[in-house]
Amino acid sequence: MAAKPLAAVALVAAAAGCAGTPHRDAPLGPAGDALRGRAVFAAREGGHCVLCHHAPGMAPHGDVGPSLSGVGSRLSPDEIRFRIVDITRIQPEAVMPAFHRTSALSRVAPSYAGRPVLTAAQVEDLVAYLGSLR
């Protein structure tokens, strides 16, 4: 019986362009810096994650997305990165933007057309910060 759910996961992963490693992405570059990642988390011109997520020591915070307290204990860096790069690979109807995808997007501000919201370095910094939340 376990084979059917795994096969379904593999099909969904393949359709999302991530065959072989569902829900994981390899690093986009050198290891990030948690302190810079914290700034990306809060910055209006960065991820501005704090609008929707709670993280320890961050205020104000939203409650649209899940709390990220302890996320570094629950998810690997690859799993965190996967969600930041393009959450719609896991949750197609997610409100969270795909922060490092540039194609097949809708409702994109002209200033972001053809470029990711976050650079590879910013994604890695955010991964380092969120991974530190244990």
Tab-separated table of C-alpha atoms in Angstrom:
chain	number	residue	atom	x	y	z
A	1	MET	CA	0.000	0.000	0.000
A	2	ALA	CA	2.841	2.424	0.696
A	3	ALA	CA	3.895	2.267	-2.965
A	4	LYS	CA	0.843	4.132	-4.229
A	5	PRO	CA	1.353	7.282	-2.114
A	6	LEU	CA	5.072	7.288	-2.966
A	7	ALA	CA	4.274	6.910	-6.658
A	8	ALA	CA	1.841	9.798	-6.403
A	9	VAL	CA	4.513	11.942	-4.722
A	10	ALA	CA	6.973	11.050	-7.496
A	11	LEU	CA	4.433	12.021	-10.167
A	12	VAL	CA	3.679	15.338	-8.501
A	13	ALA	CA	7.399	15.998	-8.033
A	14	ALA	CA	8.151	15.148	-11.665
A	15	ALA	CA	5.350	17.408	-12.862
A	16	ALA	CA	6.791	20.206	-10.740
A	17	GLY	CA	10.243	19.770	-12.254
A	18	CYS	CA	11.850	18.246	-9.180
A	19	ALA	CA	11.917	14.527	-9.974
A	20	GLY	CA	14.083	12.412	-7.734
A	21	THR	CA	14.139	14.730	-4.748
A	22	PRO	CA	10.593	15.775	-3.886
A	23	HIS	CA	10.389	18.783	-1.581
A	24	ARG	CA	14.147	19.513	-1.671
A	25	ASP	CA	16.352	21.947	-3.573
A	26	ALA	CA	20.145	22.024	-3.714
A	27	PRO	CA	21.933	25.216	-2.633
A	28	LEU	CA	21.814	28.053	-5.159
A	29	GLY	CA	25.318	29.207	-4.244
A	30	PRO	CA	27.648	29.572	-1.260
A	31	ALA	CA	26.271	29.078	2.239
A	32	GLY	CA	24.217	31.993	3.449
A	33	ASP	CA	24.599	34.200	6.494
A	34	ALA	CA	21.899	33.986	9.186
A	35	LEU	CA	22.249	37.640	10.204
A	36	ARG	CA	21.725	38.837	6.633
A	37	GLY	CA	18.879	36.325	6.324
A	38	ARG	CA	17.162	37.845	9.348
A	39	ALA	CA	17.323	41.213	7.585
A	40	VAL	CA	15.843	39.693	4.386
A	41	PHE	CA	13.063	38.154	6.495
A	42	ALA	CA	12.051	41.576	7.808
A	43	ALA	CA	12.938	43.891	4.907
A	44	ARG	CA	10.130	45.449	2.909
A	45	GLU	CA	12.279	45.257	-0.228
A	46	GLY	CA	13.403	41.738	0.632
A	47	GLY	CA	11.298	38.772	1.547
A	48	HIS	CA	9.123	40.770	3.928
A	49	CYS	CA	8.248	37.374	5.396
A	50	VAL	CA	7.325	39.020	8.679
A	51	LEU	CA	4.090	40.232	7.075
A	52	CYS	CA	2.702	36.700	7.114
A	53	HIS	CA	4.907	34.669	9.456
A	54	HIS	CA	5.877	34.819	13.114
A	55	ALA	CA	9.519	34.240	14.019
A	56	PRO	CA	11.112	34.583	17.464
A	57	GLY	CA	12.124	38.156	18.285
A	58	MET	CA	10.406	39.640	15.240
A	59	ALA	CA	7.653	42.205	15.535
A	60	PRO	CA	5.235	43.000	14.127
A	61	HIS	CA	4.303	39.693	12.611
A	62	GLY	CA	1.447	38.218	10.659
A	63	ASP	CA	-0.528	35.049	11.076
A	64	VAL	CA	-1.452	34.270	7.466
A	65	GLY	CA	1.375	31.731	7.197
A	66	PRO	CA	2.553	29.284	9.822
A	67	SER	CA	4.816	30.295	12.683
A	68	LEU	CA	8.440	29.662	11.793
A	69	SER	CA	9.525	29.138	15.394
A	70	GLY	CA	11.616	25.961	15.434
A	71	VAL	CA	11.488	25.505	11.654
A	72	GLY	CA	15.208	24.649	11.617
A	73	SER	CA	14.438	21.627	13.811
A	74	ARG	CA	11.611	20.428	11.572
A	75	LEU	CA	13.007	20.966	8.084
A	76	SER	CA	16.411	20.521	6.479
A	77	PRO	CA	18.045	23.463	4.696
A	78	ASP	CA	17.124	21.849	1.348
A	79	GLU	CA	13.470	21.585	2.420
A	80	ILE	CA	13.437	25.215	3.608
A	81	ARG	CA	15.008	26.354	0.326
A	82	PHE	CA	12.434	24.361	-1.673
A	83	ARG	CA	9.627	26.296	0.005
A	84	ILE	CA	11.279	29.696	-0.450
A	85	VAL	CA	12.158	29.180	-4.106
A	86	ASP	CA	8.629	28.144	-5.097
A	87	ILE	CA	6.073	27.109	-2.481
A	88	THR	CA	3.552	26.307	-5.219
A	89	ARG	CA	5.427	23.069	-5.917
A	90	ILE	CA	3.995	21.861	-2.601
A	91	GLN	CA	0.887	24.036	-2.271
A	92	PRO	CA	-0.338	25.177	-5.698
A	93	GLU	CA	-2.846	27.617	-4.196
A	94	ALA	CA	-0.406	29.166	-1.693
A	95	VAL	CA	-0.594	32.904	-1.066
A	96	MET	CA	3.176	33.047	-0.506
A	97	PRO	CA	5.049	34.200	-3.603
A	98	ALA	CA	7.550	32.069	-5.484
A	99	PHE	CA	10.625	34.047	-4.420
A	100	HIS	CA	13.111	32.610	-6.920
A	101	ARG	CA	11.024	31.546	-9.913
A	102	THR	CA	10.772	33.720	-13.010
A	103	SER	CA	8.517	31.849	-15.426
A	104	ALA	CA	4.836	30.887	-15.528
A	105	LEU	CA	3.886	33.537	-12.976
A	106	SER	CA	0.741	35.636	-12.818
A	107	ARG	CA	0.100	39.015	-11.210
A	108	VAL	CA	3.745	40.101	-11.463
A	109	ALA	CA	4.622	43.751	-10.967
A	110	PRO	CA	6.358	45.110	-14.067
A	111	SER	CA	9.506	45.830	-12.051
A	112	TYR	CA	9.798	42.102	-11.229
A	113	ALA	CA	8.975	40.691	-14.685
A	114	GLY	CA	11.642	38.200	-15.730
A	115	ARG	CA	13.624	38.376	-12.500
A	116	PRO	CA	13.265	36.666	-9.137
A	117	VAL	CA	12.027	38.533	-6.083
A	118	LEU	CA	15.074	37.313	-4.120
A	119	THR	CA	18.570	36.737	-5.472
A	120	ALA	CA	20.263	33.374	-4.989
A	121	ALA	CA	22.390	34.922	-2.217
A	122	GLN	CA	19.291	36.281	-0.442
A	123	VAL	CA	17.625	32.868	-0.647
A	124	GLU	CA	20.705	31.244	0.893
A	125	ASP	CA	20.843	33.909	3.629
A	126	LEU	CA	17.173	33.275	4.399
A	127	VAL	CA	17.795	29.517	4.485
A	128	ALA	CA	20.638	30.092	6.974
A	129	TYR	CA	18.431	32.296	9.170
A	130	LEU	CA	15.430	29.980	9.151
A	131	GLY	CA	17.698	26.962	9.710
A	132	SER	CA	18.997	28.667	12.856
A	133	LEU	CA	15.483	28.823	14.341
A	134	ARG	CA	15.573	25.726	16.499
